[in-house]
CSV table of C-alpha atoms in Angstrom, one decimal:
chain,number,residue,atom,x,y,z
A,23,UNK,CA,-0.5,-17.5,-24.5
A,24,UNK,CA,1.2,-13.8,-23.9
A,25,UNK,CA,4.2,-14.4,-21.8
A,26,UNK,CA,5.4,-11.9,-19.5
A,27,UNK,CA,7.9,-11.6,-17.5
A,28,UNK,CA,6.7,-10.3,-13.8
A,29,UNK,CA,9.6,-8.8,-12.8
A,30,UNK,CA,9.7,-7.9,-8.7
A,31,UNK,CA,12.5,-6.7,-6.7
A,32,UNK,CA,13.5,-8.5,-2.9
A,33,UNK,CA,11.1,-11.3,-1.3
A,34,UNK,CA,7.9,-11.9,-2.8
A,35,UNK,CA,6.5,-13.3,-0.2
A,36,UNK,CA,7.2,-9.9,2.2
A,37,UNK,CA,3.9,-8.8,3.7
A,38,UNK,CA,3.2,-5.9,2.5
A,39,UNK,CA,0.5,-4.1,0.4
A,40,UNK,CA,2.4,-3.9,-2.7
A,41,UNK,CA,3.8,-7.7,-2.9
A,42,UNK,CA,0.4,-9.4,-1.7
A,43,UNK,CA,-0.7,-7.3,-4.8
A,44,UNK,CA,1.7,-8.6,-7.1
A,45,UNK,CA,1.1,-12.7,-5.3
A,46,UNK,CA,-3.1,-12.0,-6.2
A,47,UNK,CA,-1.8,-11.1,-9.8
A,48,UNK,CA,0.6,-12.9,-10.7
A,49,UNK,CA,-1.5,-16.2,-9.3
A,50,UNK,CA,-4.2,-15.4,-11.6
A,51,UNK,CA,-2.5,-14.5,-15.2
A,52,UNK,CA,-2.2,-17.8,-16.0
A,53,UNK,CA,-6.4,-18.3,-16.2
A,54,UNK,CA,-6.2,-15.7,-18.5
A,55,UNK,CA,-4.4,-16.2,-21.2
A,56,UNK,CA,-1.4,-14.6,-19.9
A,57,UNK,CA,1.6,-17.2,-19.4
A,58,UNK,CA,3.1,-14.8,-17.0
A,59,UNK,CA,6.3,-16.3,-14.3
A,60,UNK,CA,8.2,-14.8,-11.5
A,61,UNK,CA,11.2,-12.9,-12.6
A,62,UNK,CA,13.2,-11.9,-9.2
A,63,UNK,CA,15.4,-8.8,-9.1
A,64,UNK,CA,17.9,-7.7,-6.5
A,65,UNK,CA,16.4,-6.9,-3.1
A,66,UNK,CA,18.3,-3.7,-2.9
A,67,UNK,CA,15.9,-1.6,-4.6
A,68,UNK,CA,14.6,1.1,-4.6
A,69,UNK,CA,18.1,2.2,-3.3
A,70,UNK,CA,20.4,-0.4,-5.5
A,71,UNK,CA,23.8,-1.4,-4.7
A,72,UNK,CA,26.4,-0.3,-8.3
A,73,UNK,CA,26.3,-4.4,-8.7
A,74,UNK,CA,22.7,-4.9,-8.1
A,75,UNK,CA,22.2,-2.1,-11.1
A,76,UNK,CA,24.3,-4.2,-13.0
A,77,UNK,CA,22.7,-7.3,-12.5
A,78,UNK,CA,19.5,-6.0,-12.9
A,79,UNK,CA,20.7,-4.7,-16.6
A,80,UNK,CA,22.0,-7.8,-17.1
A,81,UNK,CA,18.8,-10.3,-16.4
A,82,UNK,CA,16.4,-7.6,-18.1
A,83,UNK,CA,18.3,-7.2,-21.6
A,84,UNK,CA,18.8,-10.8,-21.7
A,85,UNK,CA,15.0,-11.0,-22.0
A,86,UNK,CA,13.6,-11.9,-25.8
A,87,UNK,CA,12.1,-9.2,-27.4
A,88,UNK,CA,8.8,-11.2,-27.9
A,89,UNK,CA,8.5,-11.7,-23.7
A,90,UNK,CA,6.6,-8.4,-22.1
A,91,UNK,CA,8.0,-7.3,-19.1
A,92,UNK,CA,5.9,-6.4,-16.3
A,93,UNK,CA,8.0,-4.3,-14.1
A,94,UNK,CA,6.8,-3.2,-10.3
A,95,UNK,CA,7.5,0.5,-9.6
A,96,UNK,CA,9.6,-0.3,-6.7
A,97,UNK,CA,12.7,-1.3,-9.0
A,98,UNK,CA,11.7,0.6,-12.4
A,99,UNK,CA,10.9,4.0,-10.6
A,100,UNK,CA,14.6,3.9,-8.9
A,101,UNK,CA,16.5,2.4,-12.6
A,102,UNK,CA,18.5,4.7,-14.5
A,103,UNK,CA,18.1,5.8,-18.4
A,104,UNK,CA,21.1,3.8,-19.0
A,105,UNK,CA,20.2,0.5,-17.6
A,106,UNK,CA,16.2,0.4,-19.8
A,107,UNK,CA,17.6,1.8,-22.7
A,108,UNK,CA,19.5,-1.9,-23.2
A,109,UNK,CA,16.4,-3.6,-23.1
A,110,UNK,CA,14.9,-4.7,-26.0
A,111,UNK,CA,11.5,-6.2,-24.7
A,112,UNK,CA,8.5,-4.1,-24.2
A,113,UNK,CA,7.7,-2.8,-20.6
A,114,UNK,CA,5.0,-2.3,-18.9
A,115,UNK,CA,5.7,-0.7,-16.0
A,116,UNK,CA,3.7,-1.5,-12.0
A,117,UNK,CA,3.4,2.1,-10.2
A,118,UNK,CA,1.7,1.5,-6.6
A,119,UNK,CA,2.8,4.7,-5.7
A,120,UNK,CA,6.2,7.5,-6.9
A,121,UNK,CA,9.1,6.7,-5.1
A,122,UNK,CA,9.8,9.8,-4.2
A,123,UNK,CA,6.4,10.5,-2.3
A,124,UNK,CA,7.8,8.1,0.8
A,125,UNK,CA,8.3,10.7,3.7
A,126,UNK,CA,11.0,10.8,5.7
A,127,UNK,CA,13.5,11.0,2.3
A,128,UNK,CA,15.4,14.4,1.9
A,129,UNK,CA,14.3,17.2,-0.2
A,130,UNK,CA,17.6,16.3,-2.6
A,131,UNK,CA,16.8,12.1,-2.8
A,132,UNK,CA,12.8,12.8,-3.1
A,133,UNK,CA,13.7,14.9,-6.4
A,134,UNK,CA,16.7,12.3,-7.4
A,135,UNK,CA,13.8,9.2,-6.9
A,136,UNK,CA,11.1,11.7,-9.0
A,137,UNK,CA,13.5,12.5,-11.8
A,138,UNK,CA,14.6,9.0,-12.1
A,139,UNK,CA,11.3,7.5,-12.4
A,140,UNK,CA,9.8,10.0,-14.8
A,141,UNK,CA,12.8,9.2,-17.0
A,142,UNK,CA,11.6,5.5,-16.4
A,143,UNK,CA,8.0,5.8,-17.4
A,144,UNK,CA,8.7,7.3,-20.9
A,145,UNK,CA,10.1,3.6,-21.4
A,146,UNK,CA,7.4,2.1,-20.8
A,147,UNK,CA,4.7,1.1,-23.6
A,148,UNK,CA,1.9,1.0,-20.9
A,149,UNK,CA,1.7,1.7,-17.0
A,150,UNK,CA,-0.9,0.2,-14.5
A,151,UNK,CA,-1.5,2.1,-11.4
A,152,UNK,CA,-3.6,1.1,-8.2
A,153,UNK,CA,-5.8,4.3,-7.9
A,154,UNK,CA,-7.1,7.0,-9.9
A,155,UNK,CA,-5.4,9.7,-7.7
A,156,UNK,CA,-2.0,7.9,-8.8
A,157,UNK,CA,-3.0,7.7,-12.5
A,158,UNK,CA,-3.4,11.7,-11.9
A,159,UNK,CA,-0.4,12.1,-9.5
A,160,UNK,CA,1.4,10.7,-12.8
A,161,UNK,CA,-0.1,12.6,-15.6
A,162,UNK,CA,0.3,16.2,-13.9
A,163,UNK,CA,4.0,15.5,-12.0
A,164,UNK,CA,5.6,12.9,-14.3
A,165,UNK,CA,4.3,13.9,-18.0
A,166,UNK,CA,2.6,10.1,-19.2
A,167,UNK,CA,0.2,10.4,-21.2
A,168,UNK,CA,-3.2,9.9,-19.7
A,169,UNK,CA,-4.0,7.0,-22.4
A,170,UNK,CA,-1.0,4.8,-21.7
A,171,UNK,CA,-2.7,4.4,-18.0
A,172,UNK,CA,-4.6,1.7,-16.6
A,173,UNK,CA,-6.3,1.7,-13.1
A,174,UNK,CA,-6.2,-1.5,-11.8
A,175,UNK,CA,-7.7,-1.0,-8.4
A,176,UNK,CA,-6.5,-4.2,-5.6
A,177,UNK,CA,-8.6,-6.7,-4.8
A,178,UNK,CA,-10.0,-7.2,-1.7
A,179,UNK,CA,-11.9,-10.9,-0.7
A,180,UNK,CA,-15.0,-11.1,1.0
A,181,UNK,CA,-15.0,-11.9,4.7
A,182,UNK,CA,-17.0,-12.3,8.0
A,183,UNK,CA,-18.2,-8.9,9.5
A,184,UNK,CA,-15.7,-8.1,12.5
A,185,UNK,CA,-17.3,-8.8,15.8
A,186,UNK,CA,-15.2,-6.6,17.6
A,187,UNK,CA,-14.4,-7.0,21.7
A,188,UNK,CA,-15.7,-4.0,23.3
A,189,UNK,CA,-14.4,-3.8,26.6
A,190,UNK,CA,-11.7,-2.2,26.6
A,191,UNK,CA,-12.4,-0.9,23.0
A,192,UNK,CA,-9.7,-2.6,20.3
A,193,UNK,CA,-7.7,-0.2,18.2
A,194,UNK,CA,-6.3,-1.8,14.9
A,195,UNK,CA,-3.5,-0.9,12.5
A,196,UNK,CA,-1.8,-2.5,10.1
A,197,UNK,CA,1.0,-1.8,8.1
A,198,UNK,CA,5.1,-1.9,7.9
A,199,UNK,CA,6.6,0.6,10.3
A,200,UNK,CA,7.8,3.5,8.4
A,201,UNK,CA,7.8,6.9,8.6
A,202,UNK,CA,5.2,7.1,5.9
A,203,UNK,CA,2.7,5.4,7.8
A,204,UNK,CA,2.8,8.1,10.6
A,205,UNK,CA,2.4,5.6,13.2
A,206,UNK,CA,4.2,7.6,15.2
A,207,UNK,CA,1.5,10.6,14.7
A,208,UNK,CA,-1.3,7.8,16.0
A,209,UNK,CA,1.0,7.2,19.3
A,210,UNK,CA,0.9,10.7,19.8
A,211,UNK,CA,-2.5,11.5,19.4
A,212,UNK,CA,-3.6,8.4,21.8
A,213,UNK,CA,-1.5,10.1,24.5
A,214,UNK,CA,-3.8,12.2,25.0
A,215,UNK,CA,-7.1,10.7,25.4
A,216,UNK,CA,-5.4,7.8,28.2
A,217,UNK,CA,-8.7,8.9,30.3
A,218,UNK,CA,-10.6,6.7,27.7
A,219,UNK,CA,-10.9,2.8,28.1
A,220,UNK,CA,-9.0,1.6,25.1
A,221,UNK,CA,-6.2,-0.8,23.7
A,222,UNK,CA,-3.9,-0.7,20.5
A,223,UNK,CA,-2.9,-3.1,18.1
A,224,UNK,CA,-0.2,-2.4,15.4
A,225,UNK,CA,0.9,-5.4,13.4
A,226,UNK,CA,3.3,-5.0,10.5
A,227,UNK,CA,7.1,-5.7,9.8
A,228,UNK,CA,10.0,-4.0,12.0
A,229,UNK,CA,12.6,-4.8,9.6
A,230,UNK,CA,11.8,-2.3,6.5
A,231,UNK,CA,13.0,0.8,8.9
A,232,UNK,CA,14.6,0.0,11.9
A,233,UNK,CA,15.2,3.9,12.8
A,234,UNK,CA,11.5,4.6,12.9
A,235,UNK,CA,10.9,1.6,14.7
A,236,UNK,CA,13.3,2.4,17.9
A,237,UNK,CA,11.7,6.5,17.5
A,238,UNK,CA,8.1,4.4,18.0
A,239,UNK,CA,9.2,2.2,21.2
A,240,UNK,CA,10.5,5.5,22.5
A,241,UNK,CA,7.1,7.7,22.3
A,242,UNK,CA,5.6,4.7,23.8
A,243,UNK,CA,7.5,4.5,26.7
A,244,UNK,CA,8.1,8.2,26.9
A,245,UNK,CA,4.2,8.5,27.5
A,246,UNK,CA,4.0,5.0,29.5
A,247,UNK,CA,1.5,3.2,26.8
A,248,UNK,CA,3.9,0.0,26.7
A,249,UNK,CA,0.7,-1.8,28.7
A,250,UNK,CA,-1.8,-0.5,26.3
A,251,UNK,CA,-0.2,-0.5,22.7
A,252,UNK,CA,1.1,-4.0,21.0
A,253,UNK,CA,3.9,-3.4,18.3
A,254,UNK,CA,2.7,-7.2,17.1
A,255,UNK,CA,5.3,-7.2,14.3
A,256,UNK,CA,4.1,-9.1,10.7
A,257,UNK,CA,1.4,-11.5,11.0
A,258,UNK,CA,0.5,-14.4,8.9
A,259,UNK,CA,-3.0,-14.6,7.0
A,260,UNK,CA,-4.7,-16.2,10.0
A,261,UNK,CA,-3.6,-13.6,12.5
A,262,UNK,CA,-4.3,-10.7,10.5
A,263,UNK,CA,-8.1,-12.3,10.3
A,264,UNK,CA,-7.9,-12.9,14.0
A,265,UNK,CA,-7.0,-9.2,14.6
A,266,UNK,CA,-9.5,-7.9,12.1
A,267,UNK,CA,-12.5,-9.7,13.8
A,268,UNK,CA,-11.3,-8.2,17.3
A,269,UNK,CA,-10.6,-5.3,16.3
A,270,UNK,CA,-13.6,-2.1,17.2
A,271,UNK,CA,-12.2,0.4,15.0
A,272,UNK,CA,-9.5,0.8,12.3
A,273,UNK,CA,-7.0,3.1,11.9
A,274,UNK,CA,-4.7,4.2,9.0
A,275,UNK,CA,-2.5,7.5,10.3
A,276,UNK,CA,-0.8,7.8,6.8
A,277,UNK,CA,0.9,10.7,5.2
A,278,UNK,CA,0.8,9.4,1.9
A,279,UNK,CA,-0.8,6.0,0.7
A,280,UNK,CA,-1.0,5.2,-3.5
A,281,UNK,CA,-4.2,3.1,-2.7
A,282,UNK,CA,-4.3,1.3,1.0
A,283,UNK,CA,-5.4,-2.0,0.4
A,284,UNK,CA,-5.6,-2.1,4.2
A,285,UNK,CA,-8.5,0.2,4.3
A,286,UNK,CA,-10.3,-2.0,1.9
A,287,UNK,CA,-9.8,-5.0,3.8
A,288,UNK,CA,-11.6,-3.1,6.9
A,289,UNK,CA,-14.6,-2.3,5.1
A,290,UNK,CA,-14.8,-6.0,4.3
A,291,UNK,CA,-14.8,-6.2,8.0
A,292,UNK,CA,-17.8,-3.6,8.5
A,293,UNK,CA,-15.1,-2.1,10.5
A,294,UNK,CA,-15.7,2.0,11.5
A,295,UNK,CA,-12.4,3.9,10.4
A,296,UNK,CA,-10.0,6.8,10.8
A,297,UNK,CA,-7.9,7.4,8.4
A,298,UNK,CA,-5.9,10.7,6.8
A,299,UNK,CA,-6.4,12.3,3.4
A,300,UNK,CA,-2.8,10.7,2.6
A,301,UNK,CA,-2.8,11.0,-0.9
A,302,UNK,CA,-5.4,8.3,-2.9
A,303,UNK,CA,-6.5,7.1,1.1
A,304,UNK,CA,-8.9,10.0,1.0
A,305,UNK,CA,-11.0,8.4,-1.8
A,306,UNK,CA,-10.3,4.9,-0.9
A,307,UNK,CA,-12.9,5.0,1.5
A,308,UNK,CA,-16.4,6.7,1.5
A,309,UNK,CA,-16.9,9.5,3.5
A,310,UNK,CA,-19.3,8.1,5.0
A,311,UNK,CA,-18.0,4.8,6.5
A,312,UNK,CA,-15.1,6.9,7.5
A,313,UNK,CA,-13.6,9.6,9.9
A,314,UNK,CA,-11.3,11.6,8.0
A,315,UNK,CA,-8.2,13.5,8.9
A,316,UNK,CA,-5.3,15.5,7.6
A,317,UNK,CA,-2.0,13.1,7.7
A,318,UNK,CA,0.2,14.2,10.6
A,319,UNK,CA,-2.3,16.4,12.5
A,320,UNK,CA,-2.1,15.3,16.1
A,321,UNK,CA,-4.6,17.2,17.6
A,322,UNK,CA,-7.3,16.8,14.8
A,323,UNK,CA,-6.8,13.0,14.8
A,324,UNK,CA,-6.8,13.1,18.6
A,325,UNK,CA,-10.4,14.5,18.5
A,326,UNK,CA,-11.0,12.0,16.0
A,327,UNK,CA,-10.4,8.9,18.1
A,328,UNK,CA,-12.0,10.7,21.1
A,329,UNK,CA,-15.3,11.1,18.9
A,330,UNK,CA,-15.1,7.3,18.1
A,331,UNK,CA,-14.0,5.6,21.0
A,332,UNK,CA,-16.9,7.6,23.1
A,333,UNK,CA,-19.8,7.2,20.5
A,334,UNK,CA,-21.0,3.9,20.0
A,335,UNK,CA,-24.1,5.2,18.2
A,336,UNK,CA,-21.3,7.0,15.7
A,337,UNK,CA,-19.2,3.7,15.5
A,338,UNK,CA,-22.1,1.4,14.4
A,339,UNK,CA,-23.4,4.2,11.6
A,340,UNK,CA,-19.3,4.1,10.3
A,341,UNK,CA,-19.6,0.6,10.3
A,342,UNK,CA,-23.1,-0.1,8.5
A,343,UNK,CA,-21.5,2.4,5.7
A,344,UNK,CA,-18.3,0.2,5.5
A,345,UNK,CA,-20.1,-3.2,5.5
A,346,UNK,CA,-22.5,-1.6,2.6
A,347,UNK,CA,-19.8,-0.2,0.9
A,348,UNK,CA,-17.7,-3.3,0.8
A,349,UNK,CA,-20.1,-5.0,-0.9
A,350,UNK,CA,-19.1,-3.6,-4.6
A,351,UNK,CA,-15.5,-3.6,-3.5
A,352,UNK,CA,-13.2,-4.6,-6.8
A,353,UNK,CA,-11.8,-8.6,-6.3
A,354,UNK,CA,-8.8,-9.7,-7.5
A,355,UNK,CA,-10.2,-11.6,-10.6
A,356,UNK,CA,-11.4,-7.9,-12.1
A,357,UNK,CA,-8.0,-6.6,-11.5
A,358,UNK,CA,-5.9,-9.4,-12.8
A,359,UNK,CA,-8.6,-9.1,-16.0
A,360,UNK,CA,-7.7,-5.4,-16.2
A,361,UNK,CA,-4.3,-6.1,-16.3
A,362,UNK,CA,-4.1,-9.2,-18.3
A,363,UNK,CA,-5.6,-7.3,-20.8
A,364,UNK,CA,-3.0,-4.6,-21.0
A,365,UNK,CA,-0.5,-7.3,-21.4
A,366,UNK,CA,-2.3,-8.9,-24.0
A,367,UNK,CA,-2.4,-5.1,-25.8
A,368,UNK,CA,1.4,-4.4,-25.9
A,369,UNK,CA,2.4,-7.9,-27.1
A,370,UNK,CA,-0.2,-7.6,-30.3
């Protein structure tokens, strides 16, 4: 058996994208040869305290040279030279997406987060990515070599075809509320079709930017959707299947997205979909199971969700395409191969 090291900044158990990925993969190592065990890291990345940075070069050096660390992007991408240069096992390093591609970070700490993690990744023996726009993103912008990359799409499990509620149509969207996920963009652009019968939902945590949160209760009130838009906050596994099955249409108002697992998880849904050309979100999903927008264009989404929300004929051709599509979806088993696999590589 390889062992490994998984080694994950913060609260595992946090619902997002990025830590249900690393729960799927980290569950299924074991089946595969890989003898691979949580290693938590201070939950103050990707902006770490002086002592967290300390810590964090403390637990990884410690690490016997004959254990491979598997490292998620979220910590490695923000560690100095300084701190990896004192480890002596091999890395293997988790990107879901560069740091410093999160909107809403200033010209000076995107470049800080960009330099940082490039100087990061020529550490690493072997990186894993979650799309193939990121494994390009890297090889142009951050200088790894193509053949060090893996693609190790998410998984996404089968499930029951959405059977929607109709009347008034259900607006889904999921994710945490950051600036990155321009939910404030999809607000905007709802505004301005309130002569249409429909209702939004948007679950996902309020604690990962509280800012953007308070800017998004403020356009709702400031256009008087609080009866018609549902901040639901972070649902549990049940809820977010409740809310899929109710749910009409999905929407993912992005500006940048490394793969969007979320968008996935609607197409197992034969849900019909709006969604930006956010980075790797515009070849997550088929064009044709998809309306597709640039991110943070409020008038083009706007005539968007007016062409969906008025066309049912339109909806159901979307959400044939989806259902069709989702049957040759990747599952987790196939990405926790592809990975296992890599790990298996570096400690030969």
């Amino acid at each position: 058996m390889v062992e490994v090291a998984f080694a994950i900044p913060g609260d595992l158990r946090a619902p997002t994208g990025g830590y249900a990925y690393d729960r799927e993969v980290l569950a299924r190592l074991p089946q595969l040869g890989v003898r691979a065990r949580h290693f938590p890291l201070p939950g103050s990345f990707p902006d770490p305290t002086p002592g967290d940075l300390a810590e964090t070069q403390r637990l990884l050096a410690a690490l016997p040279s004959d254990t491979v660390i598997f490292i998620d992007g979220l910590a490695f991408g923000a560690m100095p030279a300084d701190v990896i240069s004192t480890v002596r096992a091999p890395i293997v390093a988790l990107v879901h997406h560069p740091l410093g591609y999160e909107p809403g970070l200033s010209e000076q700490r995107a470049r800080e987060l960009n330099e940082l993690e490039k100087r990061a990744l020529a550490f690493a023996r072997r990186v894993v990515v979650s799309s193939d726009f990121t494994k390009r993103l890297l090889a142009s912008e951050f200088d790894v070599p193509v053949d060090i990359i893996t693609v190790a799409e998410p998984g996404t499990n089968p499930a029951e075809r959405a059977r929607g509620t109709g009347n008034p149509l259900q607006i889904l969207s999921i994710g945490s509320i950051t600036p990155r996920k321009g939910f404030v963009f999809l607000v905007e652009a709802l505004a301005g079709i309130q002569d249409l019968d429909w209702r939004l939902t948007i679950a996902g945590p309020h604690d990962r930017d509280p800012a953007e949160v308070s800017r998004l209760k403020v356009v709702i009130a400031r256009h008087g959707l609080e009866g018609r838009i549902e901040l639901a906050g972070a649902l549990d596994r049940r809820q977010v299947a409740e809310a899929y099955a109710a749910a009409d249409v999905f929407v993912l108002p992005s500006l940048f997205e490394g793969f969007g697992m979320v968008l996935t998880e609607a197409m197992a849904r034969g849900l019909p979909i709006v969604c930006t050309t956010g980075g790797a979100a515009a070849e997550t999903v088929p064009d044709e199971a998809a309306i597709k927008v640039p991110p943070g264009e409020v008038v083009r989404l706007r005539k968007a969700l007016r062409r969906i929300i008025s066309d049912e004929d339109l909806r159901r051709q979307l959400a044939d395409a989806a259902w069709a599509a989702a049957q040759h979806l990747t599952r987790w088993e196939t990405t926790a191969q592809r990975i296992a696999n890599v790990l298996r590589e570096v400690a030969s």
